[in-house]
């Protein structure tokens, strides 16, 4: 919902001053804040969350909850970035996304012995993609990129 609501604001901001980066950062704060409301309890009390959601038979999976929570939180931000890059018509960012999919496929082919291992792979891949985005494309934490001129 935040991503969809961001689109018209990003388009207006980009037309008015050539950059919608501020709109992205505000939307990212909203997404991160709402994600933390779910992620913190799940990370701190995974057995309780599993018991409430699925019953006592699934508490043995508690070890996989933290990487899933991390991956889910970062995937929410990546979804925001996907919508943002479509809204501002940044076709270059798709290469980062494609590289992330490729990295994920390779990592899953190497590390797939358990659901927890695959959750860790997912978390590592999405954190990597977000870090590369932060350095090269559309930073969520800073007003400009580290390594490249930001044109958003």
C-alpha positions as a Markdown table, in Angstrom:
| # | Residue | x | y | z |
|---|---|---|---|---|
| 1 | Unk | 0.0 | 0.0 | 0.0 |
| 2 | Unk | 2.8 | 2.4 | 0.8 |
| 3 | Unk | 4.5 | 1.7 | -2.5 |
| 4 | Unk | 1.3 | 2.3 | -4.5 |
| 5 | Unk | 0.7 | 5.6 | -2.5 |
| 6 | Unk | 4.2 | 6.7 | -3.2 |
| 7 | Unk | 3.9 | 6.6 | -7.0 |
| 8 | Unk | 2.0 | 9.8 | -7.6 |
| 9 | Unk | 4.1 | 11.7 | -5.1 |
| 10 | Unk | 7.3 | 10.4 | -6.6 |
| 11 | Unk | 6.2 | 11.4 | -10.1 |
| 12 | Unk | 5.1 | 14.9 | -9.0 |
| 13 | Unk | 8.4 | 15.4 | -7.1 |
| 14 | Unk | 10.5 | 14.2 | -10.0 |
| 15 | Unk | 8.7 | 16.6 | -12.4 |
| 16 | Unk | 9.0 | 19.6 | -10.0 |
| 17 | Unk | 12.7 | 19.3 | -9.0 |
| 18 | Unk | 14.2 | 16.4 | -11.0 |
| 19 | Unk | 14.5 | 14.1 | -8.0 |
| 20 | Unk | 12.1 | 11.9 | -6.1 |
| 21 | Unk | 14.7 | 10.6 | -3.6 |
| 22 | Unk | 13.1 | 12.4 | -0.7 |
| 23 | Unk | 9.7 | 10.7 | -1.4 |
| 24 | Unk | 11.5 | 7.3 | -1.5 |
| 25 | Unk | 13.2 | 7.9 | 1.8 |
| 26 | Unk | 10.0 | 8.9 | 3.5 |
| 27 | Unk | 8.2 | 5.8 | 2.1 |
| 28 | Unk | 11.1 | 3.6 | 3.2 |
| 29 | Unk | 10.8 | 5.0 | 6.7 |
| 30 | Unk | 7.1 | 4.1 | 6.7 |
| 31 | Unk | 7.8 | 0.6 | 5.4 |
| 32 | Unk | 10.7 | 0.0 | 7.8 |
| 33 | Unk | 8.6 | 1.2 | 10.7 |
| 34 | Unk | 5.6 | -1.0 | 10.0 |
| 35 | Unk | 7.9 | -3.9 | 9.2 |
| 36 | Unk | 9.6 | -3.6 | 12.6 |
| 37 | Unk | 6.3 | -3.8 | 14.4 |
| 38 | Unk | 6.0 | -7.4 | 13.1 |
| 39 | Unk | 9.7 | -8.3 | 12.9 |
| 40 | Unk | 10.7 | -7.4 | 16.5 |
| 41 | Unk | 8.3 | -9.8 | 18.2 |
| 42 | Unk | 9.0 | -12.5 | 15.7 |
| 43 | Unk | 12.8 | -12.2 | 16.2 |
| 44 | Unk | 12.5 | -12.0 | 20.0 |
| 45 | Unk | 10.0 | -14.7 | 20.6 |
| 46 | Unk | 10.0 | -17.0 | 17.6 |
| 47 | Unk | 8.6 | -20.0 | 19.4 |
| 48 | Unk | 5.6 | -18.0 | 20.7 |
| 49 | Unk | 4.9 | -16.6 | 17.2 |
| 50 | Unk | 5.1 | -20.0 | 15.6 |
| 51 | Unk | 2.9 | -21.5 | 18.4 |
| 52 | Unk | 0.2 | -18.8 | 17.9 |
| 53 | Unk | 0.3 | -18.9 | 14.1 |
| 54 | Unk | 0.7 | -22.6 | 13.4 |
| 55 | Unk | 0.4 | -24.6 | 16.6 |
| 56 | Unk | 2.9 | -26.3 | 18.9 |
| 57 | Unk | 4.1 | -28.8 | 16.3 |
| 58 | Unk | 6.1 | -26.1 | 14.5 |
| 59 | Unk | 8.1 | -24.6 | 17.3 |
| 60 | Unk | 11.1 | -26.7 | 16.3 |
| 61 | Unk | 11.4 | -24.4 | 13.3 |
| 62 | Unk | 12.1 | -21.4 | 15.5 |
| 63 | Unk | 15.8 | -21.4 | 14.4 |
| 64 | Unk | 14.7 | -20.4 | 10.9 |
| 65 | Unk | 12.5 | -17.5 | 12.0 |
| 66 | Unk | 15.2 | -14.8 | 12.3 |
| 67 | Unk | 16.6 | -15.2 | 8.8 |
| 68 | Unk | 13.1 | -15.3 | 7.4 |
| 69 | Unk | 12.2 | -12.1 | 9.4 |
| 70 | Unk | 15.3 | -10.3 | 8.1 |
| 71 | Unk | 14.6 | -11.4 | 4.5 |
| 72 | Unk | 11.0 | -10.4 | 4.7 |
| 73 | Unk | 11.8 | -7.0 | 6.1 |
| 74 | Unk | 14.4 | -6.3 | 3.4 |
| 75 | Unk | 12.1 | -7.8 | 0.7 |
| 76 | Unk | 9.5 | -5.2 | 1.8 |
| 77 | Unk | 12.0 | -2.5 | 1.1 |
| 78 | Unk | 13.0 | -4.1 | -2.2 |
| 79 | Unk | 9.4 | -4.1 | -3.3 |
| 80 | Unk | 9.3 | -0.4 | -2.5 |
| 81 | Unk | 12.4 | 0.1 | -4.7 |
| 82 | Unk | 10.9 | -1.9 | -7.5 |
| 83 | Unk | 7.7 | 0.2 | -7.6 |
| 84 | Unk | 9.9 | 3.4 | -7.2 |
| 85 | Unk | 12.1 | 2.6 | -10.1 |
| 86 | Unk | 9.1 | 1.8 | -12.3 |
| 87 | Unk | 7.6 | 5.2 | -11.3 |
| 88 | Unk | 10.7 | 7.1 | -12.1 |
| 89 | Unk | 11.4 | 5.0 | -15.2 |
| 90 | Unk | 14.9 | 3.9 | -14.1 |
| 91 | Unk | 15.6 | 0.9 | -16.4 |
| 92 | Unk | 19.1 | 0.5 | -15.2 |
| 93 | Unk | 18.1 | -0.7 | -11.7 |
| 94 | Unk | 16.5 | -3.9 | -13.3 |
| 95 | Unk | 20.1 | -5.2 | -13.8 |
| 96 | Unk | 20.7 | -5.1 | -10.0 |
| 97 | Unk | 17.5 | -7.0 | -9.5 |
| 98 | Unk | 18.4 | -9.5 | -12.2 |
| 99 | Unk | 21.8 | -10.0 | -10.6 |
| 100 | Unk | 20.1 | -10.6 | -7.3 |
| 101 | Unk | 17.9 | -13.3 | -8.8 |
| 102 | Unk | 21.0 | -14.9 | -10.3 |
| 103 | Unk | 22.9 | -14.8 | -7.0 |
| 104 | Unk | 19.9 | -16.3 | -5.3 |
| 105 | Unk | 19.7 | -19.1 | -7.8 |
| 106 | Unk | 23.4 | -20.0 | -7.5 |
| 107 | Unk | 23.3 | -19.7 | -3.7 |
| 108 | Unk | 20.2 | -21.9 | -3.4 |
| 109 | Unk | 21.8 | -24.5 | -5.6 |
| 110 | Unk | 24.8 | -24.6 | -3.2 |
| 111 | Unk | 23.0 | -24.3 | 0.1 |
| 112 | Unk | 19.6 | -26.1 | 0.3 |
| 113 | Unk | 20.0 | -28.8 | 2.9 |
| 114 | Unk | 17.3 | -27.3 | 5.2 |
| 115 | Unk | 14.6 | -24.6 | 5.2 |
| 116 | Unk | 16.7 | -22.6 | 7.7 |
| 117 | Unk | 19.7 | -22.7 | 5.4 |
| 118 | Unk | 17.6 | -21.5 | 2.5 |
| 119 | Unk | 16.2 | -18.7 | 4.7 |
| 120 | Unk | 19.7 | -17.6 | 5.5 |
| 121 | Unk | 20.6 | -17.6 | 1.8 |
| 122 | Unk | 17.5 | -15.5 | 1.1 |
| 123 | Unk | 18.4 | -13.0 | 3.9 |
| 124 | Unk | 22.1 | -12.7 | 2.7 |
| 125 | Unk | 21.0 | -12.2 | -0.9 |
| 126 | Unk | 18.4 | -9.5 | -0.2 |
| 127 | Unk | 20.8 | -7.7 | 2.2 |
| 128 | Unk | 23.5 | -7.8 | -0.5 |
| 129 | Unk | 21.1 | -6.3 | -3.1 |
| 130 | Unk | 19.9 | -3.6 | -0.8 |
| 131 | Unk | 23.6 | -2.7 | 0.1 |
| 132 | Unk | 24.5 | -2.5 | -3.6 |
| 133 | Unk | 21.4 | -0.3 | -4.2 |
| 134 | Unk | 22.5 | 1.9 | -1.3 |
| 135 | Unk | 25.9 | 2.4 | -2.8 |
| 136 | Unk | 25.0 | 2.7 | -6.5 |
| 137 | Unk | 21.4 | 3.5 | -7.2 |
| 138 | Unk | 18.6 | 4.9 | -4.9 |
| 139 | Unk | 19.9 | 5.2 | -1.3 |
| 140 | Unk | 17.4 | 4.9 | 1.5 |
| 141 | Unk | 19.7 | 6.1 | 4.2 |
| 142 | Unk | 21.6 | 8.9 | 2.6 |
| 143 | Unk | 20.8 | 11.8 | 0.3 |
| 144 | Unk | 23.1 | 10.6 | -2.4 |
| 145 | Unk | 24.9 | 7.5 | -3.6 |
| 146 | Unk | 28.4 | 6.7 | -2.6 |
| 147 | Unk | 29.8 | 5.5 | -6.0 |
| 148 | Unk | 27.7 | 7.0 | -8.7 |
| 149 | Unk | 25.8 | 10.2 | -9.5 |
| 150 | Unk | 22.2 | 9.8 | -8.3 |
| 151 | Unk | 19.7 | 10.7 | -11.0 |
| 152 | Unk | 16.5 | 9.9 | -9.1 |
